[in-house]
Amino acid sequence: MNTIITRFPPSPTGYLHVGGARTALFNWLYARHMKGKFVLRIEDTDAARSTQASVDAIFEALEWLGIDWDEGPFFQSRRTPVYQEHIEKLMRASHAYYCTCSPERLESMRAKAMAVGEKPKYDGTCRGKDLPKSENAVVRFKAPLTGTTLLEDVIKGNIVFQNDELDDFIIARSDGSPTYNFVVVVDDITMQINTIIRGDDHVLNTPKQILLYQALDAPLPVFGHVPMVLGKDRSRLSKRHGATSVTAYRDMGFLPQAVVNYLVRLGWSYGDQEFFTTDDLIEKFSLKNIGRAAGIFDQEKLTALNADHIQATPPETLARLLVPFLQKKGIHAEPGEFLVKIVKTLAQRSKTLEEMALSAIFYFAETITYEEKAARKFLKPAARQPLQFLMNALSAIETFTEENLENAFKSVMEKTGLKLGKIAQPVRVALTGKTASPGIFEITEIIGKEKVIQRLKQAVDYIEQAKEKE
Ligand code: GLU
């Protein structure tokens, strides 16, 4: 079998959105699964709307997702001679012709068709004239007037188009610049792309493209048109539904594997399996399991899947990924042993890296700010003595280990006659400012002797001051 060659050809007119990323993933996974090639092409012929910033943003998003390419990036804006050569080829084979119809004539033709509710169509005035090249001439493709064009879509099934619905569309404008459908086909032919998976917003372009392949004597690729990604209200996914750019999810603290997993599952399935590593996807991906129904993008589901991926990621990796999120909160941490320990206490409790960073702040704080409710409920006069006893017991310990921390708490239980829970809650508020945190021994050990004692003292002082105010 021939090597499978797929492609992703984004137009650099904005960031990479989740729908585009899913298309890229399908093509990339298929190429990787089939041990084929994946080509990246930047469709930047629309000079007015294409920007370098968008090109950079697309590269950045692909890299973050872990999508690499074997060939390219090719830029359409640098391939003019290739397109020119193919226009000449079509001309020579009488599959194209020059047309000098004025814009006014075309406009009145269009208006007439619209007035009687018909699809505007070029009437073929210049089709048989064999006009020479001239200043204002465009190049039109000589499309068949009768018959049908068949799209054998691997996702949607067969779709038959009536050729009389199509017209002699323009393939080069009067300034010589080639048009969209033409350059896509020339690129896909010359880059030897044999499998094209793309959004079904391109279905109506496909019959024109198939006719161009035939006119250029090139074998047809396999086409598959994927249904769009929709929002929860089933309208096309847009900013109204929340973030749509891939890198916005990176910045919110999602892991690339989770985003990859979620986007691929949004339109492809493998039994009931929901959780996939990227290697798993490469192993299992197939075109036949791409669904025909639109995928509904649901950020809550993505968040739940992200939590699963966080738990499946080694703490050392999470520590490294957490650093920039801590940085944004003014915490400069190294991804070393200390941070790894912190991550181990938070991985089970965090749905995103952002949430993890928020939960990690107390480990680094100089002084603790108490949540009002937490202080009111637990830093009461009755807590002063156990906190003081614990401070004394901990001061006597050389190095904190789980065992001697347990003994210290036990001694406080014995002295006060209180259960561990009664002691642990005020201690937790003293150490973290909150009523919920990882295990009390774990956090005590990680925060370390000096800071723990300082925080217990801060809590004792707080209780005394509150008492004085009464
Ligand atoms: N450049 C087109 C887009 O961004 C893709 C065209 C194609 O896949 O054929 O929608």
Coordinates of C-alpha atoms and ligand atoms in Angstrom, one line a residue:
M1 CA 0.0 0.0 0.0
N2 CA 1.1 3.5 -0.7
T3 CA 2.4 5.7 2.1
I4 CA -0.5 7.6 3.6
I5 CA 0.2 11.4 3.3
T6 CA -2.2 13.7 5.1
R7 CA -2.0 17.5 5.6
F8 CA -3.2 20.3 7.8
P9 CA -3.6 23.6 5.8
P10 CA -4.7 26.4 8.2
S11 CA -5.4 29.9 6.9
P12 CA -3.5 32.2 9.2
T13 CA -6.2 34.7 9.9
G14 CA -6.5 34.1 13.6
Y15 CA -5.5 31.7 16.4
L16 CA -5.8 27.9 16.1
H17 CA -9.3 27.2 17.3
V18 CA -10.5 23.9 18.8
G19 CA -12.3 22.8 15.6
G20 CA -9.1 23.4 13.5
A21 CA -7.0 21.6 16.2
R22 CA -9.3 18.6 16.0
T23 CA -9.0 18.5 12.2
A24 CA -5.2 18.7 12.6
L25 CA -5.3 15.9 15.1
F26 CA -7.3 13.6 12.9
N27 CA -4.9 14.0 10.1
W28 CA -1.8 13.7 12.3
L29 CA -3.1 10.7 14.1
Y30 CA -4.0 8.9 10.9
A31 CA -0.5 9.6 9.4
R32 CA 1.2 8.4 12.6
H33 CA -1.1 5.4 12.9
M34 CA -0.4 4.4 9.3
K35 CA 3.3 5.3 9.6
G36 CA 2.7 7.8 6.9
K37 CA 3.6 11.5 6.5
F38 CA 1.9 14.6 7.8
V39 CA 2.4 17.9 5.9
L40 CA 1.8 21.4 7.2
R41 CA 0.8 24.1 4.8
I42 CA 0.0 27.6 5.5
E43 CA -2.8 28.9 3.3
D44 CA -1.8 32.6 3.3
T45 CA -3.0 33.7 -0.2
D46 CA -5.5 36.1 1.4
A47 CA -2.8 38.7 2.0
A48 CA -5.2 41.2 3.6
R49 CA -6.3 38.8 6.3
S50 CA -3.2 36.7 6.8
T51 CA -0.7 37.8 9.5
Q52 CA 2.6 36.6 10.8
A53 CA 1.2 36.7 14.3
S54 CA -1.4 34.1 13.3
V55 CA 1.2 31.9 11.7
D56 CA 3.2 32.1 15.0
A57 CA 0.1 31.4 17.1
I58 CA -0.7 28.3 15.0
F59 CA 2.8 26.9 15.3
E60 CA 2.8 27.5 19.0
A61 CA -0.6 25.8 19.5
L62 CA 0.5 22.8 17.3
E63 CA 3.7 22.4 19.2
W64 CA 1.9 22.6 22.6
L65 CA -0.5 19.9 21.4
G66 CA 2.5 17.8 20.4
I67 CA 1.6 17.8 16.7
D68 CA 4.8 17.6 14.6
W69 CA 5.0 17.6 10.9
D70 CA 7.2 15.7 8.4
E71 CA 7.1 18.2 5.6
G72 CA 6.6 21.9 5.5
P73 CA 5.6 24.4 6.6
F74 CA 4.8 25.3 3.0
F75 CA 3.5 28.8 2.4
Q76 CA 1.1 29.2 -0.5
S77 CA 2.3 32.8 -0.9
R78 CA 5.7 31.5 -2.0
R79 CA 4.4 29.0 -4.6
T80 CA 3.2 31.3 -7.3
P81 CA 5.3 29.6 -10.1
V82 CA 3.8 26.2 -9.3
Y83 CA 0.3 27.6 -9.7
Q84 CA 1.2 29.4 -12.8
E85 CA 2.6 26.2 -14.3
H86 CA -0.7 24.4 -13.6
I87 CA -2.8 27.1 -15.1
E88 CA -0.8 26.8 -18.2
K89 CA -1.2 23.1 -18.2
L90 CA -5.0 23.5 -18.0
M91 CA -4.9 26.1 -20.8
R92 CA -2.9 23.8 -23.0
A93 CA -5.4 21.0 -22.5
S94 CA -8.3 23.3 -23.2
H95 CA -9.6 22.8 -19.6
A96 CA -9.4 26.6 -19.0
Y97 CA -9.9 29.8 -21.0
Y98 CA -9.5 33.5 -20.7
C99 CA -12.6 35.5 -20.0
T100 CA -13.0 39.3 -20.5
C101 CA -16.5 39.7 -19.3
S102 CA -16.7 43.0 -17.5
P103 CA -17.6 43.1 -13.8
E104 CA -20.8 45.1 -14.7
R105 CA -21.9 42.3 -17.1
L106 CA -21.2 39.7 -14.4
E107 CA -23.1 41.7 -11.8
S108 CA -26.2 42.1 -13.9
M109 CA -26.1 38.4 -14.7
R110 CA -25.9 37.7 -11.0
A111 CA -28.7 40.1 -10.2
K112 CA -31.0 38.6 -12.8
A113 CA -30.5 35.1 -11.5
M114 CA -31.1 36.2 -8.0
A115 CA -34.3 38.0 -9.0
V116 CA -35.8 34.7 -10.3
G117 CA -34.5 32.8 -7.3
E118 CA -31.8 31.0 -9.3
K119 CA -28.2 30.3 -8.3
P120 CA -25.9 32.9 -10.0
K121 CA -23.9 31.2 -12.7
Y122 CA -21.5 32.3 -15.3
D123 CA -23.3 32.0 -18.7
G124 CA -20.3 30.9 -20.7
T125 CA -20.0 33.9 -23.0
C126 CA -16.2 33.6 -23.4
R127 CA -16.1 29.8 -23.2
G128 CA -15.9 29.1 -26.9
K129 CA -14.0 32.3 -27.9
D130 CA -10.5 31.1 -27.4
L131 CA -9.5 34.6 -26.3
P132 CA -5.8 35.5 -25.9
K133 CA -4.3 36.6 -22.7
S134 CA -5.1 40.3 -22.1
E135 CA -4.8 42.8 -19.3
N136 CA -8.2 42.4 -17.7
A137 CA -8.8 38.7 -18.5
V138 CA -9.5 36.2 -15.8
V139 CA -8.9 32.5 -16.3
R140 CA -12.0 30.3 -16.0
F141 CA -12.1 26.5 -15.6
K142 CA -14.1 24.8 -18.3
A143 CA -16.4 22.7 -16.2
P144 CA -18.6 19.9 -17.6
L145 CA -22.1 21.2 -18.4
T146 CA -23.8 17.9 -17.9
G147 CA -23.5 14.7 -15.9
T148 CA -22.7 14.3 -12.2
T149 CA -19.6 14.4 -10.0
L150 CA -19.4 11.8 -7.2
L151 CA -17.8 12.5 -3.9
E152 CA -17.0 9.2 -2.1
D153 CA -16.7 10.5 1.3
V154 CA -15.3 8.1 3.9
I155 CA -17.3 9.8 6.6
K156 CA -20.5 11.0 5.0
G157 CA -20.8 8.3 2.3
N158 CA -21.4 9.0 -1.3
I159 CA -22.6 12.5 -2.3
V160 CA -23.7 13.1 -5.9
F161 CA -23.4 16.7 -7.3
Q162 CA -25.1 17.7 -10.6
N163 CA -22.6 19.3 -12.9
D164 CA -25.1 21.8 -14.2
E165 CA -25.2 23.3 -10.8
L166 CA -21.6 24.2 -11.0
D167 CA -20.2 26.8 -13.4
D168 CA -17.0 27.8 -15.1
F169 CA -15.4 29.2 -11.9
I170 CA -12.5 31.5 -12.0
I171 CA -9.1 29.9 -11.3
A172 CA -6.9 33.0 -11.8
R173 CA -7.9 36.6 -11.3
S174 CA -7.1 39.4 -13.8
D175 CA -3.9 40.2 -11.8
G176 CA -2.8 36.6 -12.3
S177 CA -3.4 35.5 -8.7
P178 CA -4.9 32.0 -8.4
T179 CA -8.1 31.3 -6.5
Y180 CA -8.7 29.2 -3.4
N181 CA -10.0 25.9 -4.8
F182 CA -7.4 25.9 -7.5
V183 CA -4.4 26.4 -5.2
V184 CA -5.7 23.8 -2.7
V185 CA -5.8 21.2 -5.5
V186 CA -2.5 22.1 -7.0
D187 CA -0.9 21.9 -3.6
D188 CA -2.5 18.6 -2.6
I189 CA -1.5 17.1 -6.0
T190 CA 2.1 18.3 -5.9
M191 CA 2.5 17.5 -2.2
Q192 CA 1.2 14.0 -3.0
I193 CA -1.5 14.2 -0.4
N194 CA -3.7 11.1 -0.7
T195 CA -5.9 11.5 2.3
I196 CA -7.9 14.7 3.1
I197 CA -9.8 14.9 6.4
R198 CA -11.4 18.4 6.9
G199 CA -14.4 20.2 8.2
D200 CA -17.7 19.6 6.4
D201 CA -17.9 23.4 5.7
H202 CA -15.7 22.4 2.7
V203 CA -18.1 19.8 1.2
L204 CA -19.4 22.3 -1.4
N205 CA -15.9 23.0 -2.6
T206 CA -15.1 19.4 -3.1
P207 CA -16.9 18.8 -6.5
K208 CA -15.0 21.7 -8.0
Q209 CA -11.8 20.3 -6.6
I210 CA -12.6 16.8 -7.9
L211 CA -13.2 18.3 -11.4
L212 CA -9.8 20.0 -11.2
Y213 CA -8.1 16.7 -10.2
Q214 CA -9.6 15.1 -13.2
A215 CA -8.6 17.9 -15.6
L216 CA -5.1 17.8 -14.2
D217 CA -5.0 14.0 -14.7
A218 CA -4.3 13.4 -11.1
P219 CA -5.6 10.5 -8.9
L220 CA -8.2 11.6 -6.4
P221 CA -7.3 11.5 -2.8
V222 CA -9.5 9.9 -0.1
F223 CA -11.9 12.6 1.2
G224 CA -13.5 12.6 4.6
H225 CA -15.6 15.6 5.8
V226 CA -15.9 15.8 9.6
P227 CA -19.0 17.4 11.1
M228 CA -18.4 20.8 12.8
V229 CA -17.8 21.2 16.5
L230 CA -20.8 22.8 18.1
G231 CA -21.5 24.5 21.4
K232 CA -23.9 23.1 24.0
D233 CA -26.8 24.9 22.4
R234 CA -25.9 23.1 19.1
S235 CA -24.9 26.3 17.3
R236 CA -21.5 26.4 15.7
L237 CA -18.8 26.8 18.4
S238 CA -17.9 30.5 18.8
K239 CA -16.6 32.8 21.4
R240 CA -20.1 33.0 22.9
H241 CA -19.6 29.5 24.2
G242 CA -16.3 30.4 26.0
A243 CA -12.7 30.1 25.0
T244 CA -12.3 28.7 21.5
S245 CA -8.5 29.1 21.1
V246 CA -6.3 26.1 21.9
T247 CA -3.8 28.1 23.7
A248 CA -6.5 29.7 26.0
Y249 CA -6.9 26.2 27.4
R250 CA -3.1 26.0 27.9
D251 CA -3.3 29.2 29.8
M252 CA -6.2 28.0 31.9
G253 CA -4.1 25.1 33.1
F254 CA -5.2 22.3 30.9
L255 CA -2.7 19.6 30.0
P256 CA -2.1 19.1 26.2
Q257 CA -2.8 15.4 26.5
A258 CA -6.2 16.1 28.0
V259 CA -7.1 18.6 25.2
V260 CA -5.8 16.1 22.6
N261 CA -7.8 13.3 24.2
Y262 CA -11.0 15.4 24.5
L263 CA -10.9 16.9 21.0
V264 CA -10.2 13.5 19.3
R265 CA -13.1 11.9 21.3
L266 CA -15.3 14.7 20.1
G267 CA -16.0 13.0 16.8
W268 CA -14.2 9.7 17.1
S269 CA -14.8 6.8 19.3
Y270 CA -13.3 3.5 20.4
G271 CA -16.0 1.6 22.2
D272 CA -16.7 3.2 25.5
Q273 CA -13.1 4.2 26.2
E274 CA -12.9 7.9 27.3
F275 CA -9.3 8.2 28.6
F276 CA -6.5 7.9 26.0
T277 CA -2.9 8.8 26.1
T278 CA -1.6 10.3 22.9
D279 CA 0.3 7.0 22.2
D280 CA -2.9 5.1 22.8
L281 CA -4.7 7.3 20.2
I282 CA -1.9 6.8 17.7
E283 CA -2.3 3.0 18.1
K284 CA -6.1 3.0 17.9
F285 CA -7.0 5.8 15.6
S286 CA -8.9 4.9 12.4
L287 CA -11.0 6.8 9.9
K288 CA -13.8 4.3 10.2
N289 CA -14.6 5.3 13.7
I290 CA -15.0 9.0 13.0
G291 CA -18.7 9.7 13.7
R292 CA -21.2 11.4 11.5
A293 CA -22.8 13.4 14.3
A294 CA -21.5 16.9 15.3
G295 CA -19.3 17.0 18.4
I296 CA -20.7 19.1 21.2
F297 CA -17.9 20.9 23.0
D298 CA -18.4 20.9 26.8
Q299 CA -15.8 22.6 28.9
E300 CA -17.0 20.7 32.0
K301 CA -16.3 17.4 30.4
L302 CA -12.9 18.6 29.3
T303 CA -12.2 19.7 32.9
A304 CA -13.1 16.3 34.3
L305 CA -10.9 14.6 31.7
N306 CA -8.1 17.0 32.6
A307 CA -8.4 16.0 36.2
D308 CA -7.9 12.3 35.1
H309 CA -4.9 13.3 33.0
I310 CA -3.4 15.2 35.9
Q311 CA -3.6 12.1 38.1
A312 CA -2.0 10.1 35.4
T313 CA 1.0 12.4 35.0
P314 CA 4.2 11.9 37.0
P315 CA 4.5 14.6 39.7
E316 CA 7.9 15.6 38.4
T317 CA 6.3 16.6 35.1
L318 CA 3.4 18.3 36.8
A319 CA 5.9 20.3 39.0
R320 CA 7.6 21.5 35.8
L321 CA 4.3 22.5 34.3
L322 CA 3.2 24.2 37.4
V323 CA 6.1 26.6 37.6
P324 CA 4.6 29.3 35.2
F325 CA 1.3 29.1 37.0
L326 CA 2.9 29.8 40.3
Q327 CA 4.9 32.5 38.7
K328 CA 1.7 34.3 37.6
K329 CA 0.9 34.4 41.3
G330 CA 4.2 35.9 42.2
I331 CA 5.7 32.7 43.5
H332 CA 9.1 31.8 42.1
A333 CA 9.5 28.1 42.6
E334 CA 12.0 25.6 41.2
P335 CA 10.6 22.3 39.8
G336 CA 12.7 20.5 42.4
E337 CA 12.1 18.1 45.3
F338 CA 10.1 20.6 47.4
L339 CA 7.6 21.3 44.5
V340 CA 7.3 17.7 43.7
K341 CA 6.3 17.0 47.3
I342 CA 3.7 19.7 47.0
V343 CA 2.4 18.4 43.7
K344 CA 2.0 15.0 45.2
T345 CA -0.4 16.4 47.8
L346 CA -2.5 18.3 45.3
A347 CA -2.6 16.1 42.2
Q348 CA -5.7 14.2 43.4
R349 CA -7.5 17.4 44.3
S350 CA -6.8 19.6 41.3
K351 CA -8.7 19.7 38.0
T352 CA -6.4 22.2 36.4
L353 CA -2.8 23.5 36.9
E354 CA -4.3 26.8 37.7
E355 CA -6.4 25.3 40.5
M356 CA -3.3 23.5 41.7
A357 CA -1.3 26.7 41.7
L358 CA -4.0 28.4 43.8
S359 CA -4.1 25.5 46.2
A360 CA -0.3 25.6 46.5
I361 CA 0.0 29.2 47.5
F362 CA -0.2 28.5 51.3
Y363 CA 2.9 26.4 51.1
F364 CA 4.9 29.5 50.0
A365 CA 3.1 32.2 52.0
E366 CA 5.1 34.4 54.5
T367 CA 2.0 35.0 56.6
I368 CA -1.4 33.2 56.3
T369 CA -4.5 35.1 55.5
Y370 CA -7.5 33.3 57.0
E371 CA -10.7 32.7 55.2
E372 CA -13.2 34.6 57.3
K373 CA -15.5 31.6 57.8
A374 CA -12.6 29.3 58.6
A375 CA -11.2 31.7 61.3
R376 CA -14.6 32.3 62.8
K377 CA -15.3 28.6 63.1
F378 CA -12.0 27.2 64.2
L379 CA -9.7 29.9 65.6
K380 CA -11.8 30.3 68.7
P381 CA -10.5 30.7 72.3
A382 CA -10.9 26.9 72.8
A383 CA -8.3 26.3 70.1
R384 CA -5.7 28.4 71.8
Q385 CA -4.4 25.8 74.2
P386 CA -4.1 22.8 71.8
L387 CA -2.3 25.1 69.3
Q388 CA 0.1 26.2 72.0
F389 CA 0.7 22.6 73.1
L390 CA 1.3 21.6 69.6
M391 CA 3.8 24.4 69.1
N392 CA 5.7 23.3 72.2
A393 CA 5.7 19.7 71.1
L394 CA 6.8 20.5 67.6
S395 CA 9.6 22.8 68.8
A396 CA 11.1 19.9 70.6
I397 CA 11.4 17.8 67.4
E398 CA 14.7 18.0 65.5
T399 CA 13.4 16.9 62.0
F400 CA 9.8 16.3 61.0
T401 CA 8.9 12.8 60.0
E402 CA 5.5 11.3 59.7
E403 CA 6.1 9.2 62.8
N404 CA 7.3 12.0 65.2
L405 CA 4.6 14.3 63.9
E406 CA 2.0 11.7 64.8
N407 CA 3.6 11.4 68.2
A408 CA 3.5 15.2 68.7
F409 CA -0.3 15.3 67.8
K410 CA -0.9 12.3 70.1
S411 CA 0.8 14.1 73.0
V412 CA -1.6 17.1 72.5
M413 CA -4.6 14.7 72.3
E414 CA -3.5 13.2 75.6
K415 CA -3.0 16.6 77.3
T416 CA -6.2 18.1 76.2
G417 CA -8.4 15.0 76.0
L418 CA -9.4 16.1 72.4
K419 CA -9.8 13.9 69.4
L420 CA -7.4 14.3 66.5
G421 CA -10.1 15.9 64.3
K422 CA -10.8 18.6 66.9
I423 CA -7.1 19.5 66.9
A424 CA -6.5 19.1 63.2
Q425 CA -9.0 21.6 62.1
P426 CA -7.7 24.7 63.9
V427 CA -4.2 23.6 62.9
R428 CA -5.2 23.3 59.3
V429 CA -6.7 26.9 59.4
A430 CA -3.5 28.0 61.1
L431 CA -1.3 26.5 58.5
T432 CA -3.3 27.1 55.3
G433 CA -6.0 29.7 56.1
K434 CA -8.6 27.3 54.9
T435 CA -10.8 24.5 56.1
A436 CA -9.8 22.1 53.4
S437 CA -6.3 21.0 52.5
P438 CA -4.3 17.9 51.9
G439 CA -3.6 15.7 55.0
I440 CA -2.4 17.5 58.1
F441 CA 0.8 15.5 58.7
E442 CA 1.7 15.8 55.0
I443 CA 1.4 19.6 54.9
T444 CA 3.1 20.0 58.3
E445 CA 6.1 18.1 57.1
I446 CA 6.3 19.9 53.8
I447 CA 5.9 23.4 55.3
G448 CA 8.7 22.6 57.7
K449 CA 9.4 23.2 61.3
E450 CA 10.3 26.9 61.3
K451 CA 7.3 28.0 59.2
V452 CA 4.9 25.7 61.0
I453 CA 5.8 27.1 64.4
Q454 CA 5.6 30.6 63.0
R455 CA 2.1 30.0 61.7
L456 CA 0.9 28.3 64.9
K457 CA 2.1 31.4 66.7
Q458 CA 0.3 33.7 64.3
A459 CA -2.9 31.7 65.0
V460 CA -2.4 31.9 68.8
D461 CA -1.8 35.6 68.6
Y462 CA -4.9 36.0 66.4
I463 CA -7.1 34.2 68.9
E464 CA -5.7 36.3 71.8
Q465 CA -6.2 39.5 69.9
A466 CA -9.8 38.5 68.9
K467 CA -10.5 37.8 72.6
E468 CA -9.2 41.2 73.7
K469 CA -11.5 42.9 71.2
E470 CA -14.6 41.2 72.7
Ligands
GLU1 N1 -7.4 26.6 4.6 C1 -8.7 25.9 4.9 C2 -9.2 26.3 6.2 O1 -8.5 26.8 7.1 C3 -8.5 24.4 4.8 C4 -8.8 23.9 3.4 C5 -8.8 22.4 3.3 O2 -8.7 21.7 4.2 O3 -8.9 22.0 2.1 O4 -10.4 26.1 6.4

